[in-house]
C-alpha cells in the first residue's frame, strides 16, 4: 500500500502535462456500472400516502432503464422506528410496512434484473435500533445471552462523543449501566468482539444474498467496535472539538471486514461497497482489495464545497497516485444537493458536472432527482425538521438558553433534510430538465469503453478550465469543462458532446482526440 507521503511525492513529480498514469487493477462488473442512489422514503410514492415506497421504486424502473443507469443503491427499507430515517434497524429480515413487504422487495429485484439493473442494499452493521429485540434482551439482565451484543460499562470509561452530538454514553435504567452509541442514543453500537454478533450479522447478509441482491453498501463500516480495550483512551479535544481518533479504525477492524467479505464473496460476483468515514485516501485504500471491500466512497472530491477545477484536478491526480479506483458523486442523502451547493442553481454548471461524473475515471453514483435537476428543499418549520442531526441541534441550542427561533435556524443548517425532499417527478419533462443530457451522456458512455474502462492520459487545469483524457486500447477521448463564466476557444472537431450555456457559448466539449496506432 502506498502511503500518503509517497503518493504526494508521485503527484508532485508527475507535473501536469503529458503524464500517463499507471493502471489500477480492475476486477468486477461494478467498475462499469453507473449507480443511482434511491433514498426510499422520498423517491417515489407508489401507494398514495405521500411518501416513497418499494412499489414506487418498481414503477420507476422503466424510467431508470431508459435513463441508462445499470445499478441502484437502496437506502434502508427495513422495519425501523426511523429515528435516523431507517439507519436504526429493528428487524434486519423484513421490509417496513410503510415501504411495502418482502414480496414487494422480491418483485423489485426481479423487475430490476429483468431491466438489466443490479441492486445493492444499504446494510447497517455498526448499530441497531434500541427497539431491536437484541437490545431489549440485552438490557434486561446481566445473564442474558444478548448482554454481550452491545457495549455496557458501569462507569463512563472515556470522553467519546457521538458523531451527532453530546456524549456517546447513555445511562439505561433497566440495566443500571451505560451503553455506547456512536450516533443517536437510539442507535446502539454492536459489540464486534462478540463471536455471536459476527455470526448474526453473517446470517443477515446471507438472508439477503439468498434473495438475490447484488451486494451491499456497508454503512460507516470502519466504525465497527472491534476493540473494547480502546475505551480507555480519551479522544483528543482541540478548541472544544473532539477529534475522532480511537472510536474508529480500531484494532481488529480488518479482520472483521475480512469476515464480512468472506461471507459475501462466497456468493460469486457480489459487490461490497464501504462507507469509510475518512478523508485520508491512504487509509481508505487500506480497506479495499482482495478479501476486503471492493470499493469505498471517497468524500474528498464528492463533498467539495465549491466548484473548483484546480481542486478537482488535484483530487483526480491524488486518487490516481494512491491507486484508489474512485467513486464519483457530488450529492447524497447526507449532503446538500450539488445543484445548489456547487452550481448555484446554474443549469449549465449542472450539465458540466454531469459530463464529469459520467466521463471521469470511477464509478458514478447519481443521487435521485439530480437529473431533473432537483433543488434542496428548505425546512420551513420545526414540524418539518425530520433529521435527527437537526433535532439534536435544536435541543442543544434550547438547552444553552437560545430562543426558539435561533435554535430553529441553527438546527435547520445542520439538518440533512434539504436533500431529502420528495422527487418532483412532474418536472421531469420540463424544458430545463437535465434528464435528456444524462440520457445522452450515459448512452455515449456505453458506446465508448474509454469512458468506463480507460486510463487517464493528461489531467490539466487552468483558469477554471479542466481538461482530461481517457484512453482505452486505440481510443482516446478528451474532455474540456469550463466551470467559470468565460468561454475559451475549444477545439470543435470530432465532437461527441457539447455543453452550451444560455447565451449559446460553448462551455464544455467531449471529443475524439485520436485513434491510437
Ligand atoms: C451514514 C448514513 O449515510 C447516514 O445517513 C446515517 O445517519 C449514519 N450513517 C448513521 O447510520
Short mmCIF file of C-alpha atoms and ligand atoms in Angstrom, two decimals:
data_model
loop_
_atom_site.label_atom_id
_atom_site.label_comp_id
_atom_site.label_asym_id
_atom_site.label_seq_id
_atom_site.Cartn_x
_atom_site.Cartn_y
_atom_site.Cartn_z
CA UNK A 1 0.00 0.00 0.00
CA UNK A 2 1.41 3.38 -1.00
CA UNK A 3 1.37 5.72 1.97
CA UNK A 4 0.08 9.27 1.66
CA UNK A 5 3.51 10.92 1.77
CA UNK A 6 4.72 8.65 -1.00
CA UNK A 7 1.58 9.39 -3.02
CA UNK A 8 2.13 13.13 -2.70
CA UNK A 9 5.66 12.77 -3.97
CA UNK A 10 4.37 11.00 -7.08
CA UNK A 11 1.85 13.74 -7.72
CA UNK A 12 4.47 16.42 -7.36
CA UNK A 13 6.84 14.69 -9.71
CA UNK A 14 4.13 13.93 -12.20
CA UNK A 15 3.68 17.57 -13.10
CA UNK A 16 0.70 18.50 -15.23
CA UNK A 17 1.44 17.75 -18.87
CA UNK A 18 1.65 14.60 -20.82
CA UNK A 19 1.88 12.26 -17.85
CA UNK A 20 0.19 8.92 -18.31
CA UNK A 21 -0.67 7.32 -15.00
CA UNK A 22 -0.15 3.66 -14.29
CA UNK A 23 -3.13 1.35 -14.42
CA UNK A 24 -5.12 0.07 -11.49
CA UNK A 25 -6.27 -3.46 -11.13
CA UNK A 26 -9.81 -3.95 -12.47
CA UNK A 27 -11.97 -6.81 -11.48
CA UNK A 28 -15.73 -6.56 -11.31
CA UNK A 29 -18.93 -5.58 -13.11
CA UNK A 30 -19.39 -2.74 -10.64
CA UNK A 31 -16.48 -0.83 -12.17
CA UNK A 32 -18.50 -0.49 -15.37
CA UNK A 33 -21.75 0.29 -13.60
CA UNK A 34 -23.47 3.63 -13.15
CA UNK A 35 -25.34 3.57 -9.86
CA UNK A 36 -28.33 5.65 -8.85
CA UNK A 37 -28.94 6.20 -5.14
CA UNK A 38 -32.57 5.76 -4.14
CA UNK A 39 -33.44 7.28 -0.80
CA UNK A 40 -36.52 5.14 -0.35
CA UNK A 41 -38.67 7.50 1.83
CA UNK A 42 -38.66 10.25 -0.78
CA UNK A 43 -38.05 8.66 -4.17
CA UNK A 44 -41.49 7.74 -5.43
CA UNK A 45 -44.85 7.20 -3.77
CA UNK A 46 -46.49 4.06 -5.08
CA UNK A 47 -49.46 3.83 -2.72
CA UNK A 48 -50.58 7.44 -2.49
CA UNK A 49 -49.72 8.09 1.16
CA UNK A 50 -47.34 10.92 0.31
CA UNK A 51 -44.05 9.10 0.98
CA UNK A 52 -41.81 6.86 -1.05
CA UNK A 53 -42.04 3.07 -1.02
CA UNK A 54 -40.90 -0.04 -2.88
CA UNK A 55 -43.92 -0.04 -5.21
CA UNK A 56 -42.89 3.48 -6.16
CA UNK A 57 -39.38 2.25 -6.95
CA UNK A 58 -40.80 -0.57 -9.08
CA UNK A 59 -42.93 1.90 -11.01
CA UNK A 60 -39.81 3.90 -11.90
CA UNK A 61 -37.68 1.02 -13.16
CA UNK A 62 -38.62 1.68 -16.80
CA UNK A 63 -37.60 5.31 -16.30
CA UNK A 64 -34.26 4.28 -14.78
CA UNK A 65 -33.65 1.86 -17.58
CA UNK A 66 -34.38 4.50 -20.16
CA UNK A 67 -32.08 6.89 -18.35
CA UNK A 68 -29.37 4.29 -18.83
CA UNK A 69 -28.24 3.56 -15.30
CA UNK A 70 -27.18 0.00 -14.55
CA UNK A 71 -27.28 -0.24 -10.76
CA UNK A 72 -29.35 1.07 -7.88
CA UNK A 73 -28.39 1.55 -4.26
CA UNK A 74 -31.42 1.33 -1.99
CA UNK A 75 -31.13 3.10 1.36
CA UNK A 76 -32.58 1.23 4.38
CA UNK A 77 -36.14 -0.05 3.97
CA UNK A 78 -36.17 -2.40 7.00
CA UNK A 79 -38.62 -2.14 9.89
CA UNK A 80 -37.43 0.77 11.98
CA UNK A 81 -38.73 3.48 14.31
CA UNK A 82 -36.92 5.75 11.81
CA UNK A 83 -35.24 7.96 14.37
CA UNK A 84 -32.47 8.28 11.76
CA UNK A 85 -34.64 7.58 8.76
CA UNK A 86 -34.08 3.84 8.74
CA UNK A 87 -30.41 3.77 9.74
CA UNK A 88 -31.79 2.42 13.02
CA UNK A 89 -32.95 -1.09 12.17
CA UNK A 90 -35.37 -3.04 14.34
CA UNK A 91 -35.64 -6.11 12.16
CA UNK A 92 -32.95 -6.98 9.60
CA UNK A 93 -35.00 -9.57 7.76
CA UNK A 94 -38.07 -7.69 6.69
CA UNK A 95 -39.46 -4.58 4.98
CA UNK A 96 -41.00 -1.72 6.95
CA UNK A 97 -44.77 -1.75 6.32
CA UNK A 98 -44.51 1.93 5.38
CA UNK A 99 -42.37 0.84 2.41
CA UNK A 100 -44.07 -2.44 1.48
CA UNK A 101 -43.49 -6.14 2.00
CA UNK A 102 -40.85 -8.76 1.32
CA UNK A 103 -42.91 -9.77 -1.71
CA UNK A 104 -42.59 -6.18 -3.00
CA UNK A 105 -38.85 -6.39 -2.45
CA UNK A 106 -38.60 -9.65 -4.40
CA UNK A 107 -40.66 -8.12 -7.19
CA UNK A 108 -38.39 -5.05 -7.23
CA UNK A 109 -35.34 -7.26 -7.53
CA UNK A 110 -36.90 -9.32 -10.31
CA UNK A 111 -38.03 -6.28 -12.30
CA UNK A 112 -34.69 -4.53 -11.88
CA UNK A 113 -32.78 -7.60 -13.01
CA UNK A 114 -35.07 -8.02 -16.00
CA UNK A 115 -34.25 -4.43 -16.90
CA UNK A 116 -30.52 -5.12 -16.63
CA UNK A 117 -30.20 -3.14 -13.40
CA UNK A 118 -28.30 -4.54 -10.44
CA UNK A 119 -29.44 -3.80 -6.89
CA UNK A 120 -27.26 -3.18 -3.87
CA UNK A 121 -28.82 -2.52 -0.48
CA UNK A 122 -27.71 -0.48 2.48
CA UNK A 123 -26.67 -2.58 5.43
CA UNK A 124 -26.13 -1.11 8.88
CA UNK A 125 -23.97 -3.45 10.95
CA UNK A 126 -22.40 -0.87 13.24
CA UNK A 127 -25.54 -0.31 15.30
CA UNK A 128 -29.14 -1.41 15.75
CA UNK A 129 -32.22 0.45 16.89
CA UNK A 130 -32.67 0.48 20.67
CA UNK A 131 -36.02 -1.21 19.89
CA UNK A 132 -34.29 -4.19 18.30
CA UNK A 133 -35.14 -7.34 20.32
CA UNK A 134 -31.41 -7.98 20.86
CA UNK A 135 -31.09 -4.70 22.73
CA UNK A 136 -34.31 -5.18 24.64
CA UNK A 137 -32.99 -8.55 25.79
CA UNK A 138 -29.51 -7.22 26.40
CA UNK A 139 -30.62 -4.52 28.81
CA UNK A 140 -32.97 -6.90 30.68
CA UNK A 141 -30.38 -8.94 32.57
CA UNK A 142 -26.65 -9.28 33.10
CA UNK A 143 -27.14 -13.00 32.43
CA UNK A 144 -28.92 -12.54 29.15
CA UNK A 145 -27.13 -14.21 26.23
CA UNK A 146 -27.62 -10.87 24.48
CA UNK A 147 -25.85 -8.77 27.14
CA UNK A 148 -22.57 -9.02 25.28
CA UNK A 149 -24.12 -7.96 21.96
CA UNK A 150 -23.69 -4.32 22.99
CA UNK A 151 -21.09 -2.34 24.89
CA UNK A 152 -22.05 -1.90 28.52
CA UNK A 153 -19.95 -0.15 31.16
CA UNK A 154 -20.58 0.54 34.84
CA UNK A 155 -18.97 3.96 34.62
CA UNK A 156 -18.38 6.17 31.59
CA UNK A 157 -14.91 4.99 30.59
CA UNK A 158 -13.83 7.76 28.21
CA UNK A 159 -14.73 11.14 26.76
CA UNK A 160 -16.04 9.85 23.44
CA UNK A 161 -18.71 11.91 21.76
CA UNK A 162 -21.44 10.82 19.43
CA UNK A 163 -20.99 11.83 15.78
CA UNK A 164 -24.31 13.63 16.02
CA UNK A 165 -23.71 15.47 19.30
CA UNK A 166 -23.11 15.07 23.01
CA UNK A 167 -21.74 12.13 24.94
CA UNK A 168 -21.65 8.74 23.25
CA UNK A 169 -22.57 7.11 26.56
CA UNK A 170 -26.16 6.76 27.70
CA UNK A 171 -27.37 5.51 31.04
CA UNK A 172 -30.00 2.80 30.88
CA UNK A 173 -32.23 2.47 33.94
CA UNK A 174 -33.19 -1.13 33.28
CA UNK A 175 -29.59 -2.33 33.01
CA UNK A 176 -28.28 0.18 35.54
CA UNK A 177 -25.31 0.70 33.21
CA UNK A 178 -24.11 2.89 30.36
CA UNK A 179 -24.22 1.77 26.75
CA UNK A 180 -22.23 3.12 23.84
CA UNK A 181 -23.75 4.78 20.76
CA UNK A 182 -21.66 6.45 18.08
CA UNK A 183 -24.75 8.15 16.59
CA UNK A 184 -28.07 8.89 18.30
CA UNK A 185 -28.87 7.29 21.65
CA UNK A 186 -31.46 5.22 19.78
CA UNK A 187 -28.75 3.69 17.56
CA UNK A 188 -26.89 1.37 19.86
CA UNK A 189 -23.46 0.17 18.76
CA UNK A 190 -22.97 -3.56 18.40
CA UNK A 191 -20.02 -5.24 20.07
CA UNK A 192 -17.99 -6.66 17.22
CA UNK A 193 -15.66 -8.50 19.60
CA UNK A 194 -18.56 -10.86 20.23
CA UNK A 195 -18.48 -14.01 18.05
CA UNK A 196 -22.31 -14.25 18.30
CA UNK A 197 -22.71 -10.74 16.89
CA UNK A 198 -20.47 -11.67 13.97
CA UNK A 199 -22.45 -14.85 13.37
CA UNK A 200 -25.77 -13.00 13.49
CA UNK A 201 -24.52 -10.37 11.03
CA UNK A 202 -23.20 -13.05 8.67
CA UNK A 203 -26.63 -14.73 8.73
CA UNK A 204 -28.34 -11.42 7.94
CA UNK A 205 -26.05 -10.89 4.95
CA UNK A 206 -26.80 -14.42 3.73
CA UNK A 207 -30.53 -13.82 4.12
CA UNK A 208 -30.39 -11.00 1.54
CA UNK A 209 -27.81 -12.71 -0.66
CA UNK A 210 -30.09 -15.74 -0.88
CA UNK A 211 -32.89 -13.42 -2.03
CA UNK A 212 -30.62 -12.32 -4.87
CA UNK A 213 -29.23 -8.87 -4.01
CA UNK A 214 -26.09 -7.93 -5.93
CA UNK A 215 -24.24 -6.51 -3.00
CA UNK A 216 -24.23 -4.15 -0.05
CA UNK A 217 -23.37 -0.60 0.80
CA UNK A 218 -21.95 -1.01 4.29
CA UNK A 219 -22.83 1.93 6.48
CA UNK A 220 -19.96 3.56 8.48
CA UNK A 221 -18.14 0.26 8.30
CA UNK A 222 -14.80 1.44 9.70
CA UNK A 223 -16.62 2.46 12.90
CA UNK A 224 -17.29 -1.14 13.99
CA UNK A 225 -16.33 -1.57 17.62
CA UNK A 226 -13.80 -4.37 17.47
CA UNK A 227 -11.59 -3.48 20.42
CA UNK A 228 -13.01 -2.93 23.90
CA UNK A 229 -9.51 -2.02 25.08
CA UNK A 230 -9.77 1.22 23.11
CA UNK A 231 -12.35 2.55 25.59
CA UNK A 232 -9.57 3.55 27.90
CA UNK A 233 -8.12 6.17 25.58
CA UNK A 234 -9.73 9.61 25.55
CA UNK A 235 -10.16 11.23 22.17
CA UNK A 236 -8.14 14.44 21.78
CA UNK A 237 -10.17 17.64 22.01
CA UNK A 238 -8.91 20.68 20.13
CA UNK A 239 -10.58 24.08 20.61
CA UNK A 240 -13.56 22.34 22.13
CA UNK A 241 -13.93 20.00 19.17
CA UNK A 242 -13.41 16.26 19.53
CA UNK A 243 -11.16 14.51 17.07
CA UNK A 244 -12.50 11.02 16.47
CA UNK A 245 -9.28 9.05 16.83
CA UNK A 246 -9.90 5.99 18.99
CA UNK A 247 -13.57 5.39 18.22
CA UNK A 248 -12.98 4.21 14.65
CA UNK A 249 -10.45 2.10 12.68
CA UNK A 250 -9.95 0.02 15.79
CA UNK A 251 -7.60 -2.90 16.24
CA UNK A 252 -9.34 -5.92 14.71
CA UNK A 253 -11.34 -3.93 12.15
CA UNK A 254 -9.64 -5.51 9.13
CA UNK A 255 -10.31 -8.98 10.50
CA UNK A 256 -14.00 -8.10 10.94
CA UNK A 257 -14.21 -6.76 7.40
CA UNK A 258 -12.40 -9.83 6.09
CA UNK A 259 -15.06 -11.96 7.76
CA UNK A 260 -17.83 -9.94 6.12
CA UNK A 261 -16.04 -10.18 2.82
CA UNK A 262 -15.68 -13.98 3.14
CA UNK A 263 -19.41 -14.32 3.70
CA UNK A 264 -20.38 -12.04 0.82
CA UNK A 265 -17.78 -13.17 -1.68
CA UNK A 266 -18.66 -16.80 -1.13
CA UNK A 267 -21.52 -15.81 -3.47
CA UNK A 268 -19.93 -15.18 -6.87
CA UNK A 269 -19.98 -11.69 -8.31
CA UNK A 270 -21.29 -9.80 -5.30
CA UNK A 271 -20.21 -6.25 -4.62
CA UNK A 272 -19.12 -4.78 -1.28
CA UNK A 273 -19.02 -1.02 -1.12
CA UNK A 274 -18.00 0.61 2.12
CA UNK A 275 -18.76 3.96 3.61
CA UNK A 276 -15.43 4.75 5.24
CA UNK A 277 -15.70 7.87 7.34
CA UNK A 278 -12.24 9.22 6.48
CA UNK A 279 -10.66 11.65 4.08
CA UNK A 280 -7.19 10.07 4.10
CA UNK A 281 -7.03 8.26 0.76
CA UNK A 282 -4.28 6.00 2.01
CA UNK A 283 -6.47 4.81 4.88
CA UNK A 284 -9.48 4.44 2.60
CA UNK A 285 -7.45 2.33 0.25
CA UNK A 286 -6.36 0.07 3.09
CA UNK A 287 -9.95 -1.20 3.33
CA UNK A 288 -10.17 -2.10 -0.33
CA UNK A 289 -8.67 -5.13 -2.03
CA UNK A 290 -8.72 -8.89 -2.21
CA UNK A 291 -10.53 -10.30 0.81
CA UNK A 292 -11.73 -6.86 1.89
CA UNK A 293 -14.13 -4.34 0.32
CA UNK A 294 -14.44 -3.99 -3.44
CA UNK A 295 -14.62 -0.23 -3.20
CA UNK A 296 -15.16 2.65 -0.82
CA UNK A 297 -16.62 6.11 -1.12
CA UNK A 298 -14.14 8.96 -1.34
CA UNK A 299 -15.65 12.08 0.13
CA UNK A 300 -12.64 14.28 -0.64
CA UNK A 301 -13.89 15.13 -4.08
CA UNK A 302 -17.58 14.37 -3.57
CA UNK A 303 -18.14 16.76 -0.72
CA UNK A 304 -16.15 19.72 -2.07
CA UNK A 305 -17.78 22.99 -1.07
CA UNK A 306 -17.28 24.98 -4.23
CA UNK A 307 -16.77 24.26 -7.87
CA UNK A 308 -13.03 24.46 -8.35
CA UNK A 309 -11.28 22.98 -11.38
CA UNK A 310 -7.87 23.11 -9.66
CA UNK A 311 -9.16 21.19 -6.66
CA UNK A 312 -10.84 18.63 -8.91
CA UNK A 313 -7.69 18.07 -10.96
CA UNK A 314 -5.68 17.72 -7.78
CA UNK A 315 -8.07 15.14 -6.32
CA UNK A 316 -8.13 13.19 -9.59
CA UNK A 317 -4.32 13.00 -9.53
CA UNK A 318 -4.26 12.02 -5.87
CA UNK A 319 -6.73 9.20 -6.32
CA UNK A 320 -4.72 8.10 -9.31
CA UNK A 321 -1.43 8.17 -7.45
CA UNK A 322 -2.88 6.36 -4.46
CA UNK A 323 -4.25 3.68 -6.79
CA UNK A 324 -7.77 4.00 -5.40
CA UNK A 325 -10.40 3.24 -8.02
CA UNK A 326 -12.63 6.29 -7.50
CA UNK A 327 -16.30 6.58 -6.68
CA UNK A 328 -17.78 9.70 -8.25
CA UNK A 329 -20.67 11.63 -6.74
CA UNK A 330 -21.48 15.15 -5.65
CA UNK A 331 -24.80 14.61 -3.89
CA UNK A 332 -26.32 12.12 -1.48
CA UNK A 333 -28.93 11.93 1.26
CA UNK A 334 -26.27 13.20 3.70
CA UNK A 335 -25.15 16.23 1.70
CA UNK A 336 -26.67 19.35 0.24
CA UNK A 337 -27.62 18.82 -3.39
CA UNK A 338 -24.83 19.91 -5.71
CA UNK A 339 -27.28 21.82 -7.91
CA UNK A 340 -27.43 24.33 -5.01
CA UNK A 341 -24.11 23.74 -3.29
CA UNK A 342 -21.79 23.76 -6.29
CA UNK A 343 -23.80 25.12 -9.18
CA UNK A 344 -25.69 28.00 -7.55
CA UNK A 345 -28.71 26.63 -9.46
CA UNK A 346 -26.94 27.27 -12.76
CA UNK A 347 -28.13 24.62 -15.19
CA UNK A 348 -25.01 24.86 -17.38
CA UNK A 349 -22.77 24.08 -14.42
CA UNK A 350 -25.01 21.15 -13.51
CA UNK A 351 -24.65 19.80 -17.03
CA UNK A 352 -20.86 20.24 -16.90
CA UNK A 353 -20.79 18.26 -13.66
CA UNK A 354 -22.95 15.57 -15.25
CA UNK A 355 -20.33 15.30 -18.00
CA UNK A 356 -17.63 15.00 -15.35
CA UNK A 357 -19.50 12.33 -13.36
CA UNK A 358 -20.01 10.23 -16.47
CA UNK A 359 -16.62 10.65 -18.13
CA UNK A 360 -14.03 10.90 -15.35
CA UNK A 361 -12.45 7.72 -14.05
CA UNK A 362 -14.52 5.96 -11.41
CA UNK A 363 -17.88 4.50 -10.51
CA UNK A 364 -20.58 7.17 -10.75
CA UNK A 365 -23.25 7.34 -8.05
CA UNK A 366 -26.04 9.65 -9.12
CA UNK A 367 -28.40 10.81 -6.42
CA UNK A 368 -32.12 10.58 -7.05
CA UNK A 369 -33.50 13.56 -8.91
CA UNK A 370 -30.19 15.23 -9.74
CA UNK A 371 -31.08 14.71 -13.40
CA UNK A 372 -34.26 16.79 -13.11
CA UNK A 373 -32.43 18.77 -11.55
CA UNK A 374 -33.91 18.74 -8.05
CA UNK A 375 -33.08 21.58 -5.72
CA UNK A 376 -32.54 21.49 -1.98
CA UNK A 377 -35.85 21.75 -0.18
CA UNK A 378 -35.53 24.11 2.79
CA UNK A 379 -37.27 23.15 6.02
CA UNK A 380 -39.76 25.91 6.79
CA UNK A 381 -40.93 24.96 10.26
CA UNK A 382 -39.92 22.94 13.28
CA UNK A 383 -42.65 20.44 12.42
CA UNK A 384 -40.87 19.63 9.14
CA UNK A 385 -37.46 19.22 10.75
CA UNK A 386 -37.12 15.46 10.48
CA UNK A 387 -33.40 14.80 10.53
CA UNK A 388 -32.08 13.66 13.90
CA UNK A 389 -28.93 15.73 13.48
CA UNK A 390 -31.09 18.84 13.11
CA UNK A 391 -33.33 17.90 16.01
CA UNK A 392 -30.34 17.31 18.27
CA UNK A 393 -29.06 20.73 17.28
CA UNK A 394 -32.39 22.29 18.19
CA UNK A 395 -32.46 20.70 21.66
CA UNK A 396 -28.85 21.65 22.26
CA UNK A 397 -29.41 25.32 21.45
CA UNK A 398 -32.55 25.48 23.61
CA UNK A 399 -30.61 23.89 26.47
CA UNK A 400 -27.93 26.57 26.01
CA UNK A 401 -30.62 29.21 26.50
CA UNK A 402 -31.10 30.29 22.85
CA UNK A 403 -34.51 31.46 21.66
CA UNK A 404 -36.71 29.01 19.78
CA UNK A 405 -36.15 30.93 16.58
CA UNK A 406 -32.36 30.96 16.91
CA UNK A 407 -32.41 27.27 17.83
CA UNK A 408 -34.50 26.51 14.75
CA UNK A 409 -32.20 28.44 12.43
CA UNK A 410 -29.17 26.64 13.83
CA UNK A 411 -30.90 23.26 13.60
CA UNK A 412 -32.05 23.84 10.07
CA UNK A 413 -28.47 24.47 8.91
CA UNK A 414 -27.29 21.23 10.49
CA UNK A 415 -30.18 19.17 9.23
CA UNK A 416 -29.83 16.86 6.26
CA UNK A 417 -33.48 17.33 5.30
CA UNK A 418 -32.51 19.69 2.48
CA UNK A 419 -31.60 16.95 0.06
CA UNK A 420 -34.30 14.54 1.20
CA UNK A 421 -37.37 16.20 -0.32
CA UNK A 422 -39.75 14.10 -2.43
CA UNK A 423 -38.51 13.86 -6.01
CA UNK A 424 -40.61 16.18 -8.15
CA UNK A 425 -41.39 13.82 -10.99
CA UNK A 426 -43.82 16.27 -12.51
CA UNK A 427 -40.78 18.37 -13.51
CA UNK A 428 -39.08 15.54 -15.34
CA UNK A 429 -40.23 16.66 -18.78
CA UNK A 430 -39.54 20.40 -18.23
CA UNK A 431 -37.64 22.29 -20.88
CA UNK A 432 -34.82 22.80 -18.38
CA UNK A 433 -34.68 19.18 -17.31
CA UNK A 434 -31.24 17.65 -17.45
CA UNK A 435 -32.61 14.14 -17.92
CA UNK A 436 -32.06 14.32 -21.67
CA UNK A 437 -28.42 15.30 -21.14
CA UNK A 438 -27.88 12.48 -18.63
CA UNK A 439 -29.51 10.01 -21.03
CA UNK A 440 -27.30 11.08 -23.89
CA UNK A 441 -24.15 11.02 -21.77
CA UNK A 442 -24.98 7.58 -20.44
CA UNK A 443 -25.50 6.40 -23.98
CA UNK A 444 -22.15 7.80 -25.10
CA UNK A 445 -20.51 6.20 -22.08
CA UNK A 446 -21.93 2.82 -23.07
CA UNK A 447 -20.66 3.10 -26.62
CA UNK A 448 -17.15 4.32 -25.75
CA UNK A 449 -15.29 1.98 -23.47
CA UNK A 450 -12.55 4.52 -22.83
CA UNK A 451 -15.07 6.39 -20.65
CA UNK A 452 -15.64 3.46 -18.33
CA UNK A 453 -12.52 1.33 -18.76
CA UNK A 454 -9.97 3.88 -19.89
CA UNK A 455 -6.90 5.11 -18.07
CA UNK A 456 -6.24 8.80 -17.73
CA UNK A 457 -3.88 10.46 -20.14
CA UNK A 458 -3.30 14.09 -19.31
CA UNK A 459 -5.10 15.84 -16.47
CA UNK A 460 -4.75 19.61 -16.67
CA UNK A 461 -6.48 22.67 -15.40
CA UNK A 462 -6.07 26.35 -15.94
CA UNK A 463 -8.25 29.36 -15.20
CA UNK A 464 -11.33 27.33 -14.35
CA UNK A 465 -10.91 25.00 -17.33
CA UNK A 466 -10.50 21.33 -16.54
CA UNK A 467 -9.14 19.01 -19.22
CA UNK A 468 -8.53 15.29 -19.10
CA UNK A 469 -8.09 12.39 -21.48
CA UNK A 470 -9.45 8.87 -21.21
CA UNK A 471 -7.60 6.19 -23.14
CA UNK A 472 -8.65 2.62 -23.88
CA UNK A 473 -6.93 0.49 -26.46
CA UNK A 474 -6.97 2.58 -29.64
CA UNK A 475 -9.43 5.18 -28.48
CA UNK A 476 -8.53 8.49 -26.87
CA UNK A 477 -11.23 10.91 -25.74
CA UNK A 478 -10.58 14.40 -24.44
CA UNK A 479 -12.95 16.26 -22.11
CA UNK A 480 -12.88 20.05 -21.66
CA UNK A 481 -15.03 21.54 -18.91
CA UNK A 482 -15.12 25.25 -18.25
CA UNK A 483 -16.66 25.87 -14.85
CA UNK A 484 -16.25 29.61 -14.55
CA UNK A 485 -18.14 32.14 -16.66
CA UNK A 486 -15.72 32.52 -19.57
CA UNK A 487 -15.90 30.51 -22.77
CA UNK A 488 -12.41 29.68 -24.02
CA UNK A 489 -11.63 28.62 -27.58
CA UNK A 490 -12.21 24.88 -27.61
CA UNK A 491 -11.46 22.52 -30.48
CA UNK A 492 -14.67 21.79 -32.36
CA UNK A 493 -13.67 18.77 -34.43
CA UNK A 494 -14.81 15.18 -33.75
CA UNK A 495 -17.20 16.36 -31.07
CA UNK A 496 -19.11 13.70 -29.19
CA UNK A 497 -20.91 16.03 -26.79
CA UNK A 498 -21.10 19.75 -26.31
CA UNK A 499 -22.38 21.84 -23.40
CA UNK A 500 -23.67 25.28 -24.33
CA UNK A 501 -24.76 27.94 -21.90
CA UNK A 502 -27.95 30.03 -22.14
CA UNK A 503 -26.12 32.53 -24.39
CA UNK A 504 -25.15 29.88 -26.92
CA UNK A 505 -21.49 29.82 -25.83
CA UNK A 506 -19.65 26.53 -25.63
CA UNK A 507 -18.65 25.66 -22.08
CA UNK A 508 -17.78 22.02 -22.44
CA UNK A 509 -16.67 19.60 -25.13
CA UNK A 510 -16.09 15.90 -25.25
CA UNK A 511 -14.30 14.82 -28.39
CA UNK A 512 -12.24 12.14 -30.05
CA UNK A 513 -8.64 13.12 -29.76
CA UNK A 514 -7.39 10.36 -31.97
CA UNK A 515 -7.40 6.70 -32.75
CA UNK A 516 -4.07 5.47 -31.47
CA UNK A 517 -1.71 3.31 -33.52
C1 LIG B 1 -24.31 7.10 7.32
C2 LIG B 1 -25.64 7.33 6.68
O1 LIG B 1 -25.44 7.70 5.33
C3 LIG B 1 -26.31 8.42 7.49
O2 LIG B 1 -27.49 8.87 6.85
C4 LIG B 1 -26.58 7.90 8.88
O3 LIG B 1 -27.10 8.95 9.67
C5 LIG B 1 -25.27 7.41 9.54
N1 LIG B 1 -24.50 6.59 8.65
C6 LIG B 1 -25.58 6.58 10.78
O4 LIG B 1 -26.09 5.33 10.41
#
